[in-house]
XYZ file of C-alpha atoms in Angstrom:
320
model
C 0.000 0.000 0.000
C 1.305 3.444 -0.960
C 1.639 5.998 1.823
C 0.407 9.372 0.670
C 0.617 11.723 3.644
C 2.903 14.735 3.660
C 5.900 14.448 5.994
C 5.868 17.766 7.857
C 9.414 17.098 9.055
C 10.371 17.718 5.414
C 8.030 20.698 4.959
C 10.805 22.792 3.469
C 11.464 20.174 0.768
C 8.013 20.647 -0.748
C 7.333 23.440 -3.213
C 5.312 26.481 -2.255
C 2.796 25.440 -4.933
C 2.176 22.135 -3.161
C 1.800 23.823 0.214
C -0.619 26.335 -1.307
C -2.804 23.588 -2.806
C -2.737 21.585 0.435
C -4.382 24.545 2.158
C -6.613 25.687 -0.704
C -7.200 23.148 -3.513
C -8.752 24.711 -6.621
C -10.672 21.786 -8.089
C -12.069 19.842 -5.151
C -15.771 19.066 -5.491
C -17.983 17.159 -7.893
C -19.717 17.502 -11.245
C -23.421 16.746 -11.216
C -25.459 15.281 -14.049
C -27.394 18.545 -14.275
C -24.218 20.616 -14.610
C -22.826 18.255 -17.267
C -26.063 18.541 -19.248
C -25.804 22.341 -19.190
C -22.357 22.001 -20.767
C -23.875 19.670 -23.406
C -21.552 16.979 -22.164
C -21.738 13.664 -20.403
C -20.301 12.896 -17.022
C -17.569 10.303 -16.442
C -17.093 9.313 -12.795
C -14.100 7.196 -11.774
C -13.024 5.857 -8.389
C -9.913 4.296 -6.899
C -10.805 1.977 -4.023
C -9.496 2.751 -0.541
C -9.175 -0.996 0.138
C -6.445 -1.199 -2.497
C -4.841 2.207 -2.109
C -3.986 4.365 0.882
C -6.601 6.870 -0.198
C -9.892 6.742 -2.075
C -10.414 9.277 -4.854
C -13.352 10.029 -7.112
C -12.617 11.886 -10.363
C -15.339 13.686 -12.349
C -15.073 14.648 -16.038
C -17.561 16.508 -18.219
C -16.753 15.297 -21.767
C -18.294 16.763 -24.924
C -19.071 15.158 -28.281
C -15.553 15.916 -29.563
C -13.887 14.057 -26.662
C -12.818 17.270 -24.958
C -12.854 17.488 -21.160
C -14.751 20.723 -20.506
C -14.444 20.583 -16.731
C -13.053 18.276 -14.048
C -13.346 17.907 -10.274
C -12.105 15.471 -7.651
C -13.222 14.289 -4.227
C -10.806 12.685 -1.817
C -10.702 11.829 1.853
C -6.927 12.068 1.681
C -4.825 14.820 3.134
C -1.775 16.881 2.473
C 0.228 15.655 -0.493
C -2.560 13.607 -2.099
C -4.847 16.620 -2.202
C -2.267 18.808 -3.940
C -1.344 16.094 -6.466
C -4.976 15.249 -7.270
C -5.691 18.958 -7.573
C -2.995 19.553 -10.197
C -3.916 16.297 -11.967
C -7.511 17.498 -12.244
C -6.402 20.920 -13.466
C -4.254 19.406 -16.209
C -7.289 17.487 -17.523
C -9.428 20.590 -18.079
C -9.697 21.886 -21.675
C -7.749 18.916 -23.031
C -8.863 16.073 -25.252
C -9.069 12.502 -24.013
C -6.095 11.702 -26.241
C -3.996 14.527 -24.756
C -4.806 13.492 -21.195
C -3.882 9.880 -21.964
C -0.305 11.056 -22.596
C 0.158 12.726 -19.210
C 2.926 11.213 -17.062
C 3.765 11.439 -13.386
C 6.649 13.745 -14.306
C 4.208 16.125 -15.999
C 2.301 16.360 -12.726
C 5.428 16.777 -10.616
C 6.823 19.514 -12.866
C 3.499 21.376 -12.823
C 3.858 21.669 -9.033
C 7.384 23.123 -9.130
C 8.130 26.695 -8.135
C 10.887 26.805 -10.742
C 11.787 24.360 -13.492
C 15.041 23.186 -11.886
C 13.836 22.433 -8.343
C 11.767 19.250 -7.712
C 8.415 19.887 -6.042
C 8.669 16.893 -3.674
C 11.340 14.770 -1.997
C 12.404 11.831 -4.163
C 10.890 9.235 -1.816
C 7.324 10.554 -2.302
C 7.027 10.172 -6.090
C 4.727 7.147 -5.727
C 1.754 9.392 -5.024
C 1.931 10.679 -8.604
C 1.431 7.106 -9.813
C -1.963 7.052 -8.099
C -3.022 10.176 -9.975
C -1.980 8.648 -13.305
C -3.781 5.415 -12.364
C -7.079 7.223 -11.900
C -6.643 9.014 -15.254
C -6.079 5.712 -17.054
C -9.109 4.204 -15.347
C -11.215 7.231 -16.320
C -10.188 6.773 -19.961
C -11.210 3.118 -19.812
C -14.551 4.173 -18.345
C -15.046 6.713 -21.121
C -14.257 4.198 -23.835
C -16.645 1.692 -22.310
C -14.095 -1.019 -21.583
C -16.002 -3.589 -19.508
C -15.731 -7.314 -18.921
C -18.317 -7.782 -21.654
C -15.820 -6.286 -24.108
C -13.625 -9.389 -23.805
C -14.239 -13.043 -24.610
C -14.138 -15.634 -21.832
C -10.859 -17.039 -23.180
C -9.125 -13.653 -22.828
C -6.089 -14.157 -20.540
C -6.365 -11.813 -17.561
C -3.225 -12.996 -15.727
C -0.250 -13.919 -17.919
C 1.731 -15.222 -14.937
C -0.877 -17.726 -13.749
C -2.492 -18.138 -17.208
C -5.967 -17.453 -15.825
C -8.712 -16.485 -18.279
C -11.642 -14.125 -17.856
C -14.031 -17.090 -18.047
C -12.262 -18.798 -15.154
C -12.312 -15.577 -13.156
C -16.058 -15.081 -13.659
C -16.790 -18.718 -12.792
C -14.886 -18.533 -9.501
C -16.524 -15.238 -8.560
C -19.974 -16.691 -9.191
C -19.444 -20.101 -7.581
C -17.676 -18.770 -4.475
C -19.688 -15.548 -4.257
C -16.478 -13.522 -4.130
C -16.758 -9.780 -3.472
C -13.141 -8.883 -2.574
C -10.132 -8.950 -4.857
C -7.980 -10.503 -2.101
C -10.237 -13.577 -2.035
C -10.110 -13.793 -5.820
C -6.302 -13.803 -5.755
C -6.282 -16.576 -3.149
C -8.703 -18.722 -5.162
C -7.202 -18.299 -8.639
C -3.593 -17.114 -8.037
C -4.296 -14.379 -10.593
C -2.504 -11.233 -9.450
C -0.334 -13.128 -6.964
C 2.953 -12.830 -8.867
C 3.935 -9.678 -10.789
C 0.602 -8.079 -9.768
C 0.256 -6.238 -13.095
C -3.289 -7.537 -13.550
C -4.338 -6.616 -10.018
C -4.772 -2.866 -10.398
C -3.295 0.052 -12.368
C 0.276 1.053 -11.574
C 1.957 -2.349 -11.873
C 4.877 -3.443 -14.026
C 2.725 -3.631 -17.150
C -0.366 -1.696 -18.234
C -3.448 -3.855 -18.826
C -6.702 -3.284 -20.676
C -8.737 -4.495 -17.706
C -7.818 -5.338 -14.120
C -9.059 -7.707 -11.428
C -10.345 -4.758 -9.379
C -12.466 -3.708 -12.381
C -13.927 -7.192 -12.813
C -14.809 -7.500 -9.124
C -16.416 -4.058 -9.069
C -18.407 -4.566 -12.268
C -19.758 -7.982 -11.279
C -20.670 -6.685 -7.815
C -22.556 -3.789 -9.412
C -24.415 -6.186 -11.717
C -25.423 -8.279 -8.714
C -26.716 -5.166 -7.010
C -28.705 -4.066 -10.070
C -30.235 -7.506 -10.449
C -31.197 -7.568 -6.779
C -32.770 -4.126 -7.057
C -34.715 -5.275 -10.130
C -36.079 -8.256 -8.179
C -37.009 -6.035 -5.239
C -38.786 -3.632 -7.615
C -40.897 -6.474 -8.963
C -39.146 -6.801 -12.306
C -38.312 -10.200 -13.728
C -34.664 -9.343 -14.144
C -32.219 -6.591 -15.009
C -33.219 -4.071 -17.683
C -31.222 -5.823 -20.394
C -33.150 -9.063 -19.782
C -36.617 -7.496 -20.166
C -38.666 -7.873 -23.332
C -38.227 -5.199 -25.991
C -41.772 -3.972 -25.380
C -41.111 -3.558 -21.638
C -37.796 -1.782 -22.283
C -39.424 0.689 -24.663
C -42.290 1.270 -22.218
C -39.845 2.167 -19.425
C -37.887 4.472 -21.730
C -41.066 6.197 -22.950
C -42.031 7.026 -19.364
C -38.687 8.731 -18.755
C -38.856 10.573 -22.088
C -42.334 11.873 -21.288
C -41.211 13.123 -17.897
C -37.703 14.472 -18.533
C -37.083 14.916 -22.264
C -40.169 15.668 -24.341
C -41.166 18.790 -22.354
C -37.771 20.268 -23.221
C -38.150 19.398 -26.910
C -41.747 20.616 -27.140
C -40.741 24.033 -25.796
C -38.620 24.459 -28.935
C -41.295 23.110 -31.271
C -39.808 19.638 -31.566
C -40.319 16.067 -30.436
C -38.881 12.586 -30.904
C -40.024 9.012 -31.405
C -38.481 5.620 -30.694
C -37.867 3.465 -33.751
C -36.216 0.411 -32.248
C -33.961 -0.908 -29.504
C -31.233 -3.355 -30.513
C -28.735 -5.357 -28.460
C -25.142 -4.525 -29.341
C -23.136 -6.025 -26.475
C -22.113 -4.516 -24.133
C -24.633 -1.823 -25.107
C -28.286 -1.508 -25.967
C -28.718 0.831 -28.942
C -31.852 2.978 -28.946
C -32.703 4.262 -32.433
C -34.748 7.474 -32.444
C -36.078 9.995 -34.950
C -36.389 13.711 -34.256
C -39.666 15.372 -35.166
C -40.716 18.966 -35.847
C -38.115 21.650 -35.191
C -35.698 19.038 -33.829
C -35.478 17.351 -37.235
C -32.335 18.675 -38.895
C -31.243 20.761 -35.906
C -27.449 20.599 -35.431
C -27.847 20.121 -31.660
C -29.621 16.836 -32.350
C -26.275 15.147 -32.925
C -24.398 16.933 -30.149
C -25.790 18.754 -27.115
C -29.396 17.585 -27.257
C -28.318 14.027 -28.015
C -25.929 13.930 -25.070
C -28.588 15.377 -22.764
C -31.081 12.672 -23.795
C -28.500 9.901 -23.536
C -27.271 11.110 -20.147
C -30.794 11.157 -18.693
C -31.610 7.673 -19.990
C -28.294 6.237 -18.803
C -28.864 7.677 -15.346
C -32.523 6.706 -14.978
C -32.899 3.596 -17.126
C -29.724 1.717 -18.107
C -26.089 2.787 -17.915
C -25.057 1.076 -21.172
C -27.825 2.592 -23.283
C -26.702 4.413 -26.453
C -29.013 6.798 -28.297
C -28.606 6.845 -32.080
C -30.630 9.339 -34.144
C -31.665 8.386 -37.707
């Protein structure tokens, strides 16, 4: 586990910029769905788990149709050095494209916290905290691109050291009702050796990590349980097409159509099609919305964001 507190015995070895952000971080907070919709963007929320790191962090991005990060915020229960590093990390994401942010390194963050270009901002033995900031960026990019366990076949090798596949991982999680990554490592030996597949920040970057698989399967269990408790036969993706469309229509009538009607427009559902890991909702704009440029950008993202929040997180809205 990485220790992320600031050693006040070395206070003079930290830059003034770090000390300033410890006391008064600029970008601490959160981005709400409503705020993201006003920016004609969608919200990407990413977390690093406190069980695996010394500090939990939640990163918020508002991303527009051109893959630009219009705004960013972070929430952390950490202190001292973590706050200043997460603050500068968040700042360096704002007004950059996803591609530009993907190229940020821990040295970029460290240099951005220097008082002058030749004097390091932190003592050499505290550089690990910058790796956490880069880890959350990489996870946020995976979230944005929709990389989930459903994106990979069951024979995809998760752990090269132990030669454990995704199918084997999922089977063990289901049969042993595993909810913690430590128990998964003990049962499968995946992540027990070089640890690259365990979580971001290891010897080798991976497309998907054990912590992601555990979290995603736990969330699916929770959604299924909530569906049962709400009287549904199963999760949204398992409902009949007619039932799915009926649920979507209710949300559209309440949260979307009033907005469209105010501008002389409307919309209709044409079809809903499974396209794993997504469900694609095909719509047609009516009235003033037909041919409006916002129908493929701001309005579209607002509709999609509402439906993803209220109906199904992997729903895509495709206008025809």
